[in-house]
Amino acid sequence: MSKSKKASSITENPLAGGTFFNWLRLARESGPIERDYWGRAAYVTLMTLAWSPLRLLHRALYGGRIEKTGIKEGPLFILGHYRSGTTFLQDLICQDKQWGFVSTTQAVLPEMFLFGPIIQRLLGLFLPDKRPMDNVEMSPVFPEEPEHAVGAVSPYCFYHGFCFPRSLMKYFRRWVLFEGVTDGEINSWGDVYLRTLKAATLASGGRGLLVKNPADTARVKELLDLFPEARFIYLYRDPYVMYPSILNFYTANMNDWRLQDYEEAELRDNIFTIYFEMTERFHKDKGMIPPGSLVEVKFEDFESSPLSELEKIYSGLGLEGFKNAESAFKQYIESKSGYKKNKYALDAATEDEISRRWAEDIKRGGYGKAQ
């Protein structure tokens, strides 16, 4: 069985923007950290300690204001498995300036981001220009997933499994499916998540929030417990197209973040399991969403006619503002017309495994290759 290739960068690990206590707890619970990654671990240790004075000042200045911030209406959540097109949909909707969001700065430095331009400039020194898995542009002010912000300050995060690959399924089952955890632990996750969105609301001047977080695809029940008035967009895509892109997503991020090696065959098996269980949980729980609060979108339709599909989303969820933002939507779509997606080829054995293990989702989407 082949092992993962050795990683090179030591400065990309997302835990470097979090708390020292959280870092120590994760290292203790999910270690050991292998010798090849001691430099990366030392960097995380140094940065979590170096940021501590600013973090304490941030808490003193803004902690009370965050706690008092109310979320006046339920957020709009974009759901869908990784690589289903959720980033493009998020970035397009954010052209409508009625929406606030978790910024990249908040995601990476959640207890310092309200210092504003100073912290944004500091982050810009470390942030890559493009995402490693798909060459999508990155910026301190762009929208990002709250999962990163939650993981920087707590253990309740799926992405910790990218830092500690041997515990990937543990983090998935505990903090995406909430299996084997107590009600108190779920409440603790909810407290951190709610605080993250309160901070984003404060930063956006009280605007309604647009939240894209693929791990939330399996958390419909928990999100409705936090936000009974939440609305949801579920984006789905051809699984045969998604699989190689998902594999690239995992390996690219683990190459930058991991503190342990992993078996490539085990990772591939985990990808099949995570996709299946995440999508099945969504379809099991989506009946909890009140009528008129969920729109399901086929990515291929959205890709071919983004503006018309977006108008259907606004109409289906009873959202106002489409006409006011229509020119901004068109401009953004035109600006991305030259973007070239990664191209992958599937071998026959992998295609057969996709057909077998993801048959339910293939049939639901009408993709027609399931055996």
CSV table of C-alpha atoms in Angstrom, one decimal:
chain,number,residue,atom,x,y,z
A,1,MET,CA,0.0,0.0,0.0
A,2,SER,CA,1.4,3.4,-1.0
A,3,LYS,CA,1.8,6.2,1.6
A,4,SER,CA,1.3,9.9,1.0
A,5,LYS,CA,4.1,11.9,-0.5
A,6,LYS,CA,6.1,14.1,1.8
A,7,ALA,CA,4.8,17.7,2.1
A,8,SER,CA,7.1,20.7,1.8
A,9,SER,CA,5.5,23.9,3.1
A,10,ILE,CA,5.5,24.4,6.8
A,11,THR,CA,3.5,27.7,6.9
A,12,GLU,CA,0.1,26.7,5.5
A,13,ASN,CA,-1.5,24.9,8.5
A,14,PRO,CA,-4.8,26.5,9.5
A,15,LEU,CA,-4.2,25.8,13.2
A,16,ALA,CA,-1.5,28.5,13.2
A,17,GLY,CA,-4.2,31.2,13.4
A,18,GLY,CA,-6.0,29.6,16.3
A,19,THR,CA,-5.5,29.3,20.1
A,20,PHE,CA,-2.5,27.7,21.7
A,21,PHE,CA,-4.7,25.7,24.1
A,22,ASN,CA,-6.7,24.3,21.2
A,23,TRP,CA,-3.5,23.4,19.3
A,24,LEU,CA,-2.2,21.5,22.4
A,25,ARG,CA,-5.4,19.7,22.9
A,26,LEU,CA,-5.6,18.5,19.3
A,27,ALA,CA,-2.0,17.4,19.3
A,28,ARG,CA,-2.5,15.4,22.4
A,29,GLU,CA,-5.8,13.8,21.3
A,30,SER,CA,-4.9,13.0,17.7
A,31,GLY,CA,-1.1,12.7,17.7
A,32,PRO,CA,1.6,11.6,17.4
A,33,ILE,CA,3.1,14.2,15.1
A,34,GLU,CA,5.6,12.5,12.8
A,35,ARG,CA,9.2,13.6,12.6
A,36,ASP,CA,8.8,14.8,9.0
A,37,TYR,CA,6.3,17.4,10.2
A,38,TRP,CA,8.0,18.7,13.4
A,39,GLY,CA,8.9,21.9,11.5
A,40,ARG,CA,5.3,22.5,10.7
A,41,ALA,CA,4.3,21.7,14.3
A,42,ALA,CA,6.9,24.2,15.6
A,43,TYR,CA,5.6,26.8,13.3
A,44,VAL,CA,2.0,26.3,14.6
A,45,THR,CA,3.2,26.5,18.1
A,46,LEU,CA,5.2,29.7,17.5
A,47,MET,CA,2.3,31.4,15.7
A,48,THR,CA,-0.4,30.5,18.2
A,49,LEU,CA,1.8,31.9,21.0
A,50,ALA,CA,2.8,35.0,18.9
A,51,TRP,CA,-0.8,35.9,18.2
A,52,SER,CA,-1.9,35.5,21.9
A,53,PRO,CA,-1.5,39.2,22.9
A,54,LEU,CA,-3.5,40.4,20.0
A,55,ARG,CA,-6.1,37.7,20.7
A,56,LEU,CA,-6.5,38.9,24.3
A,57,LEU,CA,-6.8,42.5,23.2
A,58,HIS,CA,-9.4,41.5,20.6
A,59,ARG,CA,-11.4,39.7,23.3
A,60,ALA,CA,-11.3,42.7,25.6
A,61,LEU,CA,-12.4,45.1,22.9
A,62,TYR,CA,-14.9,43.1,21.0
A,63,GLY,CA,-15.9,40.0,23.1
A,64,GLY,CA,-18.8,41.7,24.7
A,65,ARG,CA,-20.1,43.3,21.5
A,66,ILE,CA,-20.0,39.9,19.8
A,67,GLU,CA,-22.0,38.3,22.5
A,68,LYS,CA,-24.7,41.0,22.4
A,69,THR,CA,-25.0,40.9,18.6
A,70,GLY,CA,-28.3,39.4,17.4
A,71,ILE,CA,-28.9,37.5,14.2
A,72,LYS,CA,-32.2,39.0,13.3
A,73,GLU,CA,-33.2,36.5,10.6
A,74,GLY,CA,-32.1,33.0,9.8
A,75,PRO,CA,-29.0,32.8,7.6
A,76,LEU,CA,-29.1,31.5,4.1
A,77,PHE,CA,-27.0,28.3,4.0
A,78,ILE,CA,-25.5,26.9,0.9
A,79,LEU,CA,-25.2,23.1,1.2
A,80,GLY,CA,-23.6,20.5,-1.0
A,81,HIS,CA,-20.7,18.1,-0.8
A,82,TYR,CA,-17.2,19.4,-1.5
A,83,ARG,CA,-16.5,20.2,-5.1
A,84,SER,CA,-20.2,20.5,-6.1
A,85,GLY,CA,-19.8,24.1,-7.1
A,86,THR,CA,-20.7,25.8,-3.8
A,87,THR,CA,-17.9,28.3,-3.9
A,88,PHE,CA,-19.0,29.7,-7.3
A,89,LEU,CA,-22.6,30.0,-6.1
A,90,GLN,CA,-21.5,31.7,-2.9
A,91,ASP,CA,-19.3,34.2,-4.6
A,92,LEU,CA,-22.0,35.0,-7.1
A,93,ILE,CA,-24.7,35.6,-4.5
A,94,CYS,CA,-22.3,37.8,-2.6
A,95,GLN,CA,-22.4,40.2,-5.4
A,96,ASP,CA,-25.7,41.2,-3.9
A,97,LYS,CA,-24.5,43.5,-1.2
A,98,GLN,CA,-27.5,42.8,1.1
A,99,TRP,CA,-25.5,39.7,2.3
A,100,GLY,CA,-22.8,39.5,5.0
A,101,PHE,CA,-20.5,36.5,5.3
A,102,VAL,CA,-17.6,34.9,7.1
A,103,SER,CA,-14.5,36.4,5.5
A,104,THR,CA,-11.2,34.7,4.9
A,105,THR,CA,-9.7,36.9,7.6
A,106,GLN,CA,-12.3,35.8,10.1
A,107,ALA,CA,-11.9,32.1,9.0
A,108,VAL,CA,-8.2,32.1,9.5
A,109,LEU,CA,-7.8,34.6,12.4
A,110,PRO,CA,-11.2,34.4,14.1
A,111,GLU,CA,-10.2,36.1,17.3
A,112,MET,CA,-8.3,39.0,15.7
A,113,PHE,CA,-10.2,39.8,12.5
A,114,LEU,CA,-12.2,42.7,13.8
A,115,PHE,CA,-9.0,44.8,13.9
A,116,GLY,CA,-9.7,45.2,10.2
A,117,PRO,CA,-7.2,46.4,7.6
A,118,ILE,CA,-4.2,45.9,9.8
A,119,ILE,CA,-4.9,42.2,10.3
A,120,GLN,CA,-5.9,41.8,6.6
A,121,ARG,CA,-2.5,43.1,5.5
A,122,LEU,CA,-0.7,40.8,7.9
A,123,LEU,CA,-2.8,37.8,6.6
A,124,GLY,CA,-2.0,38.8,3.1
A,125,LEU,CA,1.7,38.1,3.7
A,126,PHE,CA,0.9,34.4,4.4
A,127,LEU,CA,-2.2,33.8,2.2
A,128,PRO,CA,-1.6,32.1,-1.2
A,129,ASP,CA,-2.9,33.9,-4.2
A,130,LYS,CA,-5.0,30.9,-5.3
A,131,ARG,CA,-6.5,27.8,-3.6
A,132,PRO,CA,-4.2,24.7,-4.1
A,133,MET,CA,-7.0,22.4,-5.4
A,134,ASP,CA,-8.5,24.5,-8.2
A,135,ASN,CA,-6.7,27.8,-8.7
A,136,VAL,CA,-9.6,29.9,-7.5
A,137,GLU,CA,-8.5,33.3,-6.3
A,138,MET,CA,-8.0,34.0,-2.6
A,139,SER,CA,-8.1,37.3,-0.7
A,140,PRO,CA,-8.4,38.3,3.0
A,141,VAL,CA,-11.8,39.9,2.2
A,142,PHE,CA,-13.4,37.1,0.2
A,143,PRO,CA,-16.1,34.8,1.7
A,144,GLU,CA,-14.9,31.7,3.4
A,145,GLU,CA,-16.2,28.7,5.3
A,146,PRO,CA,-17.0,29.1,9.0
A,147,GLU,CA,-15.7,25.6,9.6
A,148,HIS,CA,-12.2,27.1,9.6
A,149,ALA,CA,-13.1,29.6,12.3
A,150,VAL,CA,-14.7,27.0,14.4
A,151,GLY,CA,-11.6,24.7,14.1
A,152,ALA,CA,-9.2,27.5,15.0
A,153,VAL,CA,-10.6,27.8,18.5
A,154,SER,CA,-12.2,24.4,19.2
A,155,PRO,CA,-12.0,20.6,18.5
A,156,TYR,CA,-15.4,20.6,16.8
A,157,CYS,CA,-14.2,20.7,13.2
A,158,PHE,CA,-14.1,18.3,10.3
A,159,TYR,CA,-10.9,19.9,8.9
A,160,HIS,CA,-8.9,18.7,11.9
A,161,GLY,CA,-8.9,15.4,10.1
A,162,PHE,CA,-6.9,17.0,7.3
A,163,CYS,CA,-4.2,18.0,9.9
A,164,PHE,CA,-4.4,14.6,11.5
A,165,PRO,CA,-5.3,12.2,8.7
A,166,ARG,CA,-5.3,9.1,10.9
A,167,SER,CA,-8.2,10.6,12.7
A,168,LEU,CA,-10.1,11.8,9.7
A,169,MET,CA,-13.1,9.5,10.2
A,170,LYS,CA,-13.2,10.3,13.9
A,171,TYR,CA,-13.7,14.0,13.2
A,172,PHE,CA,-16.2,13.3,10.4
A,173,ARG,CA,-18.4,11.0,12.6
A,174,ARG,CA,-18.2,13.2,15.7
A,175,TRP,CA,-18.5,16.7,14.3
A,176,VAL,CA,-20.3,16.3,11.0
A,177,LEU,CA,-22.6,13.4,11.8
A,178,PHE,CA,-22.5,14.0,15.6
A,179,GLU,CA,-22.2,10.3,16.3
A,180,GLY,CA,-21.0,9.2,19.7
A,181,VAL,CA,-21.2,12.7,21.2
A,182,THR,CA,-23.3,13.9,24.1
A,183,ASP,CA,-26.0,16.6,24.0
A,184,GLY,CA,-23.7,18.8,25.9
A,185,GLU,CA,-21.0,18.5,23.3
A,186,ILE,CA,-23.4,19.3,20.5
A,187,ASN,CA,-24.4,22.3,22.5
A,188,SER,CA,-20.8,23.3,22.8
A,189,TRP,CA,-20.4,23.0,19.0
A,190,GLY,CA,-23.5,25.1,18.6
A,191,ASP,CA,-22.1,27.8,21.0
A,192,VAL,CA,-18.9,28.1,19.0
A,193,TYR,CA,-20.8,28.1,15.6
A,194,LEU,CA,-23.3,30.7,16.8
A,195,ARG,CA,-20.5,33.0,18.1
A,196,THR,CA,-18.8,32.7,14.8
A,197,LEU,CA,-21.9,33.9,12.9
A,198,LYS,CA,-22.5,36.6,15.5
A,199,ALA,CA,-19.0,37.9,14.9
A,200,ALA,CA,-19.6,37.8,11.1
A,201,THR,CA,-22.9,39.7,11.6
A,202,LEU,CA,-21.2,42.4,13.7
A,203,ALA,CA,-18.4,42.7,11.1
A,204,SER,CA,-21.0,43.1,8.3
A,205,GLY,CA,-23.0,45.8,10.0
A,206,GLY,CA,-26.0,43.6,10.8
A,207,ARG,CA,-26.7,42.3,7.3
A,208,GLY,CA,-28.3,38.9,6.8
A,209,LEU,CA,-25.7,36.1,6.5
A,210,LEU,CA,-24.9,33.9,3.5
A,211,VAL,CA,-23.0,30.8,4.8
A,212,LYS,CA,-21.3,28.3,2.6
A,213,ASN,CA,-20.0,25.3,4.6
A,214,PRO,CA,-20.0,21.9,2.9
A,215,ALA,CA,-19.8,20.1,6.3
A,216,ASP,CA,-23.2,21.6,7.1
A,217,THR,CA,-24.7,19.4,4.5
A,218,ALA,CA,-25.2,16.7,7.1
A,219,ARG,CA,-26.1,19.1,9.9
A,220,VAL,CA,-29.6,20.2,8.9
A,221,LYS,CA,-31.1,19.2,12.2
A,222,GLU,CA,-28.5,21.0,14.2
A,223,LEU,CA,-28.7,24.1,12.1
A,224,LEU,CA,-32.4,24.3,12.4
A,225,ASP,CA,-32.1,24.0,16.2
A,226,LEU,CA,-29.8,27.0,16.1
A,227,PHE,CA,-31.7,28.9,13.4
A,228,PRO,CA,-35.4,27.8,13.0
A,229,GLU,CA,-35.9,30.4,10.3
A,230,ALA,CA,-32.9,29.4,8.2
A,231,ARG,CA,-33.2,28.9,4.5
A,232,PHE,CA,-31.2,26.4,2.4
A,233,ILE,CA,-29.8,25.9,-1.1
A,234,TYR,CA,-28.6,22.4,-1.9
A,235,LEU,CA,-26.3,22.0,-4.8
A,236,TYR,CA,-25.6,18.6,-6.4
A,237,ARG,CA,-23.4,17.5,-9.2
A,238,ASP,CA,-22.5,14.5,-11.4
A,239,PRO,CA,-20.6,12.1,-9.0
A,240,TYR,CA,-18.4,10.8,-11.8
A,241,VAL,CA,-17.1,14.3,-12.3
A,242,MET,CA,-16.9,15.0,-8.6
A,243,TYR,CA,-14.8,12.0,-7.4
A,244,PRO,CA,-11.4,13.0,-9.0
A,245,SER,CA,-12.0,16.6,-8.0
A,246,ILE,CA,-12.8,15.5,-4.4
A,247,LEU,CA,-9.7,13.4,-4.3
A,248,ASN,CA,-7.6,16.3,-5.5
A,249,PHE,CA,-9.2,18.5,-2.8
A,250,TYR,CA,-8.3,16.2,0.0
A,251,THR,CA,-4.7,15.5,-1.2
A,252,ALA,CA,-4.0,19.1,-2.0
A,253,ASN,CA,-5.1,20.3,1.5
A,254,MET,CA,-3.5,17.5,3.3
A,255,ASN,CA,-0.3,18.2,1.6
A,256,ASP,CA,-0.3,21.7,3.1
A,257,TRP,CA,-1.8,20.8,6.5
A,258,ARG,CA,-1.0,17.3,7.6
A,259,LEU,CA,1.1,16.4,10.6
A,260,GLN,CA,1.1,12.7,9.9
A,261,ASP,CA,1.4,10.5,6.8
A,262,TYR,CA,-1.6,8.4,5.6
A,263,GLU,CA,-2.3,5.4,3.4
A,264,GLU,CA,-3.6,6.6,0.0
A,265,ALA,CA,-5.9,3.6,-0.4
A,266,GLU,CA,-7.4,4.3,3.0
A,267,LEU,CA,-8.0,7.9,2.0
A,268,ARG,CA,-9.8,6.9,-1.1
A,269,ASP,CA,-12.0,4.5,0.8
A,270,ASN,CA,-12.8,7.3,3.3
A,271,ILE,CA,-13.8,9.7,0.5
A,272,PHE,CA,-16.3,7.2,-0.8
A,273,THR,CA,-17.7,6.7,2.7
A,274,ILE,CA,-17.8,10.4,3.6
A,275,TYR,CA,-19.6,11.4,0.4
A,276,PHE,CA,-22.2,8.6,0.8
A,277,GLU,CA,-22.9,9.3,4.5
A,278,MET,CA,-23.0,13.1,4.1
A,279,THR,CA,-25.4,13.1,1.2
A,280,GLU,CA,-27.6,10.4,2.7
A,281,ARG,CA,-27.9,12.3,6.0
A,282,PHE,CA,-29.0,15.4,4.0
A,283,HIS,CA,-31.7,13.5,2.2
A,284,LYS,CA,-32.8,11.8,5.4
A,285,ASP,CA,-33.1,15.1,7.3
A,286,LYS,CA,-34.2,17.6,4.6
A,287,GLY,CA,-37.9,16.9,5.4
A,288,MET,CA,-37.3,18.9,8.6
A,289,ILE,CA,-36.9,22.0,6.6
A,290,PRO,CA,-40.1,24.0,6.4
A,291,PRO,CA,-41.8,24.4,3.0
A,292,GLY,CA,-40.5,27.3,1.0
A,293,SER,CA,-37.1,27.2,2.8
A,294,LEU,CA,-35.2,24.8,0.6
A,295,VAL,CA,-34.2,24.9,-3.1
A,296,GLU,CA,-32.3,22.1,-4.7
A,297,VAL,CA,-30.2,23.0,-7.7
A,298,LYS,CA,-28.5,20.7,-10.2
A,299,PHE,CA,-25.0,22.1,-10.8
A,300,GLU,CA,-25.1,21.4,-14.6
A,301,ASP,CA,-28.2,23.6,-14.9
A,302,PHE,CA,-26.6,26.3,-12.8
A,303,GLU,CA,-23.3,26.2,-14.8
A,304,SER,CA,-25.1,26.5,-18.1
A,305,SER,CA,-27.5,29.2,-17.1
A,306,PRO,CA,-26.3,30.8,-13.8
A,307,LEU,CA,-28.4,33.9,-13.9
A,308,SER,CA,-31.7,32.2,-14.6
A,309,GLU,CA,-31.0,29.5,-12.0
A,310,LEU,CA,-30.1,32.2,-9.5
A,311,GLU,CA,-33.4,34.0,-10.2
A,312,LYS,CA,-35.2,30.7,-9.5
A,313,ILE,CA,-33.3,30.4,-6.2
A,314,TYR,CA,-34.4,33.9,-5.1
A,315,SER,CA,-37.9,33.2,-6.2
A,316,GLY,CA,-38.1,29.8,-4.6
A,317,LEU,CA,-36.9,31.1,-1.2
A,318,GLY,CA,-38.9,34.3,-1.3
A,319,LEU,CA,-35.7,36.4,-1.3
A,320,GLU,CA,-35.8,40.0,-2.3
A,321,GLY,CA,-33.2,42.0,-4.1
A,322,PHE,CA,-32.5,40.0,-7.3
A,323,LYS,CA,-33.4,42.8,-9.7
A,324,ASN,CA,-31.4,45.3,-7.7
A,325,ALA,CA,-28.3,43.1,-7.9
A,326,GLU,CA,-28.9,41.7,-11.4
A,327,SER,CA,-26.3,43.9,-13.2
A,328,ALA,CA,-23.7,42.9,-10.5
A,329,PHE,CA,-24.5,39.2,-11.1
A,330,LYS,CA,-24.1,39.6,-14.8
A,331,GLN,CA,-20.8,41.4,-14.4
A,332,TYR,CA,-19.4,38.7,-12.1
A,333,ILE,CA,-20.5,35.9,-14.4
A,334,GLU,CA,-18.8,37.6,-17.4
A,335,SER,CA,-15.6,38.1,-15.4
A,336,LYS,CA,-15.4,34.3,-14.8
A,337,SER,CA,-16.1,33.2,-18.3
A,338,GLY,CA,-12.5,32.5,-19.0
A,339,TYR,CA,-11.9,30.3,-16.0
A,340,LYS,CA,-10.6,26.8,-16.9
A,341,LYS,CA,-11.5,23.9,-14.6
A,342,ASN,CA,-9.1,21.1,-13.9
A,343,LYS,CA,-9.6,18.1,-16.1
A,344,TYR,CA,-9.4,14.5,-14.9
A,345,ALA,CA,-9.7,11.0,-16.3
A,346,LEU,CA,-11.4,8.0,-14.6
A,347,ASP,CA,-10.1,4.5,-15.0
A,348,ALA,CA,-12.6,1.7,-15.4
A,349,ALA,CA,-12.1,0.3,-11.9
A,350,THR,CA,-12.8,3.7,-10.2
A,351,GLU,CA,-15.8,4.4,-12.4
A,352,ASP,CA,-17.2,1.0,-11.4
A,353,GLU,CA,-16.7,1.7,-7.8
A,354,ILE,CA,-18.4,5.1,-8.1
A,355,SER,CA,-21.3,3.3,-9.8
A,356,ARG,CA,-21.6,0.8,-7.0
A,357,ARG,CA,-20.9,2.9,-3.9
A,358,TRP,CA,-22.7,6.1,-4.8
A,359,ALA,CA,-25.6,4.4,-6.7
A,360,GLU,CA,-28.3,6.1,-4.7
A,361,ASP,CA,-27.1,9.6,-5.3
A,362,ILE,CA,-26.4,8.9,-9.0
A,363,LYS,CA,-30.0,7.7,-9.4
A,364,ARG,CA,-31.4,10.7,-7.5
A,365,GLY,CA,-29.5,13.1,-9.7
A,366,GLY,CA,-30.5,11.4,-12.9
A,367,TYR,CA,-26.9,10.8,-14.0
A,368,GLY,CA,-27.7,7.3,-15.4
A,369,LYS,CA,-24.5,5.3,-15.0
A,370,ALA,CA,-25.2,3.4,-11.7
A,371,GLN,CA,-25.1,-0.4,-12.0
